[in-house]
PDB file of C-alpha atoms and ligand atoms in Angstrom:
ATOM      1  CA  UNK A   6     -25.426 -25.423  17.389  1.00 89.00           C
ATOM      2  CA  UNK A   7     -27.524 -27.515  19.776  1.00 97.00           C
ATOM      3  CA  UNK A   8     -31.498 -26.993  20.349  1.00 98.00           C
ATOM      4  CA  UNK A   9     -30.397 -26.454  23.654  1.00 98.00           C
ATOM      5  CA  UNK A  10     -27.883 -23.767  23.039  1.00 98.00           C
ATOM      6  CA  UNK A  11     -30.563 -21.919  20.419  1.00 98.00           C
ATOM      7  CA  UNK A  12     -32.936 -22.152  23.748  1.00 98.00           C
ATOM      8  CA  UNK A  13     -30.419 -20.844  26.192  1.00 98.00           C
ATOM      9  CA  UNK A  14     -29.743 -17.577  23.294  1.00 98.00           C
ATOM     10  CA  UNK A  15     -33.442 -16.761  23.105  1.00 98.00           C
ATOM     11  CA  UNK A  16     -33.580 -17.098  27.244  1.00 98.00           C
ATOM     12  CA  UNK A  17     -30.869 -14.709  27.522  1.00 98.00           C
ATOM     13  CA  UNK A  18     -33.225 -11.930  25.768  1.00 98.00           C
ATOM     14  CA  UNK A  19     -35.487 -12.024  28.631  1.00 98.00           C
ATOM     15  CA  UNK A  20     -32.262 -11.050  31.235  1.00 99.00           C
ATOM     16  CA  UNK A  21     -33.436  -8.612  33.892  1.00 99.00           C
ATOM     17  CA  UNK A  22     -29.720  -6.571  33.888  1.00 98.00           C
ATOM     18  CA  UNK A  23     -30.180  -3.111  33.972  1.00 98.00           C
ATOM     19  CA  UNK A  24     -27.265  -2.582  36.463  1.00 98.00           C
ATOM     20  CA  UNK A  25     -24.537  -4.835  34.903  1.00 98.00           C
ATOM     21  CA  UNK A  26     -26.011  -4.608  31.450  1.00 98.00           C
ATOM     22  CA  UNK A  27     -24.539  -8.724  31.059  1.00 98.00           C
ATOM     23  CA  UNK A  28     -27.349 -10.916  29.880  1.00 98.00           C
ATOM     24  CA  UNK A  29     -27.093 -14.000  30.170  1.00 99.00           C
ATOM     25  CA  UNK A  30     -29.496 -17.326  29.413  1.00 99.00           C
ATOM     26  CA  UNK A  31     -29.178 -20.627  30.110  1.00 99.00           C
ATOM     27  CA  UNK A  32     -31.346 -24.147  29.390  1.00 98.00           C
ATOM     28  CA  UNK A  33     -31.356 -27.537  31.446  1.00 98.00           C
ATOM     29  CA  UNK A  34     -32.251 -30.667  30.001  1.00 98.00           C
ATOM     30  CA  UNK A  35     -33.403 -33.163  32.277  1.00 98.00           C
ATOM     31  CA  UNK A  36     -32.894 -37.332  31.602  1.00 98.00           C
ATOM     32  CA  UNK A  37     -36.415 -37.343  30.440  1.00 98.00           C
ATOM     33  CA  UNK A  38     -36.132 -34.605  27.529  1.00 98.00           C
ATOM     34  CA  UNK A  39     -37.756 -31.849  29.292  1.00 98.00           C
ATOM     35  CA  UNK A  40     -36.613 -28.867  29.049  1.00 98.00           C
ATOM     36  CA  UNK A  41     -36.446 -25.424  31.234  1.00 99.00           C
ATOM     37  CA  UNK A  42     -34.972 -21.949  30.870  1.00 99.00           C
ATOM     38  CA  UNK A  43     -33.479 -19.544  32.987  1.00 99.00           C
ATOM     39  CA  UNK A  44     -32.167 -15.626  32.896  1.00 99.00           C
ATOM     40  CA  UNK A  45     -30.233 -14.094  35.176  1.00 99.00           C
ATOM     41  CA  UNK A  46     -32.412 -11.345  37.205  1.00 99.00           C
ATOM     42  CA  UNK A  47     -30.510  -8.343  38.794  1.00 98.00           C
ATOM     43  CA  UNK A  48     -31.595  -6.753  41.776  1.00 98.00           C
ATOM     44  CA  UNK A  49     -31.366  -3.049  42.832  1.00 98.00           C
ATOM     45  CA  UNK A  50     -29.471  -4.286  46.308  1.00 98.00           C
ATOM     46  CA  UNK A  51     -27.084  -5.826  43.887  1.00 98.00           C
ATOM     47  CA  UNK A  52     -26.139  -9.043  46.011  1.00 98.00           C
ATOM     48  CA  UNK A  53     -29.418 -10.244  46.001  1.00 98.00           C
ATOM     49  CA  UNK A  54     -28.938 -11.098  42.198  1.00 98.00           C
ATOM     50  CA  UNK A  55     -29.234 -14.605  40.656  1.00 98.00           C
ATOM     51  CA  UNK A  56     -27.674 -15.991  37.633  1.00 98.00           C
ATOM     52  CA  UNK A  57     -29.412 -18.058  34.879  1.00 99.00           C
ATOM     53  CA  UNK A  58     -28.255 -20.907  35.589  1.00 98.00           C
ATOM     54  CA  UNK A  59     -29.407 -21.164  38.903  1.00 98.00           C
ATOM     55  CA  UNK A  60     -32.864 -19.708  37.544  1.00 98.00           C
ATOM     56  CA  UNK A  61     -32.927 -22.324  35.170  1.00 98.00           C
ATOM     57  CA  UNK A  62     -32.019 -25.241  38.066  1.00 98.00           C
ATOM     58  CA  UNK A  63     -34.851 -23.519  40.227  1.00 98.00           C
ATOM     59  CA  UNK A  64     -37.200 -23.718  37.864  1.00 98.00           C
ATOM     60  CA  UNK A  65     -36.688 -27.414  36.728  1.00 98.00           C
ATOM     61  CA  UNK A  66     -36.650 -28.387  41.121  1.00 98.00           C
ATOM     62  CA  UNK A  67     -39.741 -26.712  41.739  1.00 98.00           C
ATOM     63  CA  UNK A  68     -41.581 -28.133  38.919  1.00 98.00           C
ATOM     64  CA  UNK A  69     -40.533 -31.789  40.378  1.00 98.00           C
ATOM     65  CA  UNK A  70     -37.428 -32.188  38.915  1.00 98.00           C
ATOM     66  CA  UNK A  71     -35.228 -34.128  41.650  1.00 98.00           C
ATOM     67  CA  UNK A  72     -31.268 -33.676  41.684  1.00 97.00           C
ATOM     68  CA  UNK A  73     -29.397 -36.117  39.231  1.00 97.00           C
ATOM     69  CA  UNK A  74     -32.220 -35.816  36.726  1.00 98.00           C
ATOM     70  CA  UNK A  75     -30.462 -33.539  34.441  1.00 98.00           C
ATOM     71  CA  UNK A  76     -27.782 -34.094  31.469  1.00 98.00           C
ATOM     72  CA  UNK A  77     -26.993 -30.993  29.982  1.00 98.00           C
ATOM     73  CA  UNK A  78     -26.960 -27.292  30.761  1.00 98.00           C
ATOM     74  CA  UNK A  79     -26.522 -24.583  28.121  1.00 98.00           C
ATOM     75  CA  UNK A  80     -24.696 -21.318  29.386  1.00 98.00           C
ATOM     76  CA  UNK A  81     -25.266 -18.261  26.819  1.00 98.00           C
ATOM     77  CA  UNK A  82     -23.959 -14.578  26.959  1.00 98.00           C
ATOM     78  CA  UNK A  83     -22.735 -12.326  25.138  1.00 98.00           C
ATOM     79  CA  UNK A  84     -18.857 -12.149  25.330  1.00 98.00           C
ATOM     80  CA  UNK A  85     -15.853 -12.785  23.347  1.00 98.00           C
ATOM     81  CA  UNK A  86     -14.835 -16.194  25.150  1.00 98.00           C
ATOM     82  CA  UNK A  87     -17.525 -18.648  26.065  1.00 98.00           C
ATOM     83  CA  UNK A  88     -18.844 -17.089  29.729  1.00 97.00           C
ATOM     84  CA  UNK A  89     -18.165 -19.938  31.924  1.00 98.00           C
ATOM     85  CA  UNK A  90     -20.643 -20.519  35.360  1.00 98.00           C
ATOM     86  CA  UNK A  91     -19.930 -18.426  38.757  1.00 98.00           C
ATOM     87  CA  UNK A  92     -18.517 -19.662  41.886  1.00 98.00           C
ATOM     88  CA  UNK A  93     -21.797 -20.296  43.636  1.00 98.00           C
ATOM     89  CA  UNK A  94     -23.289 -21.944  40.836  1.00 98.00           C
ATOM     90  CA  UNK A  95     -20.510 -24.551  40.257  1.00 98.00           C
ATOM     91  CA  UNK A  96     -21.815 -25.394  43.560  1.00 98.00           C
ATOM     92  CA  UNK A  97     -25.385 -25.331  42.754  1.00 98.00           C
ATOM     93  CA  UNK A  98     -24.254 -27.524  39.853  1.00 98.00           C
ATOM     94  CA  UNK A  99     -22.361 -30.035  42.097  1.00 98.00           C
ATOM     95  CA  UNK A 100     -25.596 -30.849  43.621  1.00 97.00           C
ATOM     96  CA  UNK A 101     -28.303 -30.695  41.553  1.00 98.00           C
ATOM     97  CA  UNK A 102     -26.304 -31.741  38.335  1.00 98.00           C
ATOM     98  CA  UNK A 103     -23.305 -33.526  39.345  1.00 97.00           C
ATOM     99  CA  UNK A 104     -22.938 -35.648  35.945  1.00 97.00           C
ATOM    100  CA  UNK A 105     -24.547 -32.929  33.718  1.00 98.00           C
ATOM    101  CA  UNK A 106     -22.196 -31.614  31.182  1.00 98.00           C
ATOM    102  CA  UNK A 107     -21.964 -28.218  30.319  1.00 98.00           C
ATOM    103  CA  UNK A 108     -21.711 -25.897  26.954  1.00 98.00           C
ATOM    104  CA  UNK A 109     -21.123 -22.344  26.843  1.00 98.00           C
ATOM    105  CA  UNK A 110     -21.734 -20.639  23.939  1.00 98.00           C
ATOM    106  CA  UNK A 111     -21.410 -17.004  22.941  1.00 98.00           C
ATOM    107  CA  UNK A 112     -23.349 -15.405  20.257  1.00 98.00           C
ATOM    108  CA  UNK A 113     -21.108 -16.077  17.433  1.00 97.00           C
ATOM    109  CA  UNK A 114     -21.785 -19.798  18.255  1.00 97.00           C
ATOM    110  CA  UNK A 115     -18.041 -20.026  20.205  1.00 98.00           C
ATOM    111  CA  UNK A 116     -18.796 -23.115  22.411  1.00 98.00           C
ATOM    112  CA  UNK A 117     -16.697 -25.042  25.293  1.00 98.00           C
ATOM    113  CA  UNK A 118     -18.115 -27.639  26.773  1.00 98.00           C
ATOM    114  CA  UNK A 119     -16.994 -29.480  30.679  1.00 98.00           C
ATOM    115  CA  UNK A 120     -18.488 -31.771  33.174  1.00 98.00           C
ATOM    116  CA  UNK A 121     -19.132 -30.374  36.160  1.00 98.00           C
ATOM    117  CA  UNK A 122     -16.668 -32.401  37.830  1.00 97.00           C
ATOM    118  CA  UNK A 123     -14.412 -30.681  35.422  1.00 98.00           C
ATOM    119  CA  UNK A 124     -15.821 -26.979  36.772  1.00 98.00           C
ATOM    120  CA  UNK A 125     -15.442 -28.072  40.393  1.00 98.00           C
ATOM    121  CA  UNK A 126     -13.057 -31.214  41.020  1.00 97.00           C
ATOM    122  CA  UNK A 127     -13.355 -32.108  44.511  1.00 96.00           C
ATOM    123  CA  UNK A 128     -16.739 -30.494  45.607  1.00 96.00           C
ATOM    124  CA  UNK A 129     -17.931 -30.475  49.187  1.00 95.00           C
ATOM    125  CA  UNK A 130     -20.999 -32.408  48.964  1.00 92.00           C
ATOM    126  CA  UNK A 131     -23.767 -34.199  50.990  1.00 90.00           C
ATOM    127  CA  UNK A 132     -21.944 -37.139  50.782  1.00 91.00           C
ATOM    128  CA  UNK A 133     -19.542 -35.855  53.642  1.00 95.00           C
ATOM    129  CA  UNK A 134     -22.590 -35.039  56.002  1.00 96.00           C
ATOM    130  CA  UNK A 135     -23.107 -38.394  56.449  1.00 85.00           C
TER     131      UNK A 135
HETATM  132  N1  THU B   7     -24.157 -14.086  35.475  1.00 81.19           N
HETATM  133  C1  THU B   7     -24.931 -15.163  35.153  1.00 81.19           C
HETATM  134  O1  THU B   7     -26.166 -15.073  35.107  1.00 81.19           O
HETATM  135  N2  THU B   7     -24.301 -16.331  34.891  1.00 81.19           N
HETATM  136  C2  THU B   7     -22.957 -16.490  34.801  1.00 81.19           C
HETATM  137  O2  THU B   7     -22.487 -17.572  34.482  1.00 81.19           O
HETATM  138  C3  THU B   7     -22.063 -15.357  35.101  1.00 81.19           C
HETATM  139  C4  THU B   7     -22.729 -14.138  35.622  1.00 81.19           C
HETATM  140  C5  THU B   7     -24.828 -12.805  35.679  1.00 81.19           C
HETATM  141  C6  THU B   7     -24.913 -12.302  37.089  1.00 81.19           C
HETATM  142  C7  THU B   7     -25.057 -10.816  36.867  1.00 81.19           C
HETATM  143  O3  THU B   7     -26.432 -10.506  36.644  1.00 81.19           O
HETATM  144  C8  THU B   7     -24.311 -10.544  35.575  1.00 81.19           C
HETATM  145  O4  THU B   7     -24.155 -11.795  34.946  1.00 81.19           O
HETATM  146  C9  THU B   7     -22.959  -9.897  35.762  1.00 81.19           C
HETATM  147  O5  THU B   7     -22.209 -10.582  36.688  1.00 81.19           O
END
């Protein structure tokens, strides 16, 4: 198992899920090494939710990490297939990591790994608001 995977497994034990009870971690690497975590953190007005990985994205942007800079994202939860990202943060993923690729893992060290492209072929991106 990668370092990165190991990192996304301990970031999943800080998961604020009291209403879903579905932890889940994840860990970006960025071009230059560095490293951040995320957790998903549950809300009590349940929409307002957000998923590790887009903790994890946040985290790395508002420390000065600019979109392209990353190469790998680490998805970790506990189920019996790999969990594989949301909807929204295929998106997320589309712009701030469009040539990261991707490795879910669950915790008996099950991993799949995909490109984003390979998430979400044919993105809308800010390349058609030009
Ligand atoms: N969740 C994530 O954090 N990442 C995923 O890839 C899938 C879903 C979270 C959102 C919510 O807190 C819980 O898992 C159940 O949907």
């Amino acid at each position: 198992m990668s370092e990165l995977a190991r990192l996304a497994i301990a970031a999943r034990e800080k998961a604020f899920a009291p209403y879903s009870g579905f932890l889940v971690g994840a860990a970006v690497e960025t071009l230059d090494g560095a490293v951040y975590t995320g957790c998903n953190i549950e809300n009590a007005s349940y929409g307002l939710t957000v998923c590790a990985e887009r903790v994890a994205i946040w985290k790395a942007i508002s420390e000065g990490v600019k979109p392209g800079e990353f190469r790998r994202i680490a998805v970790a939860a506990d189920s019996a297939r790999p969990t594989p990202p949301c909807g929204a943060c295929r998106q997320i993923l589309a712009e701030f990591a469009p040539h990261a690729t991707v490795t879910l893992i669950n915790l008996q060290g099950v991993t799949r790994e995909f490109t984003v492209a390979e998430l979400l072929p044919e993105s809308f991106n800010a390349s058609f608001l030009r």
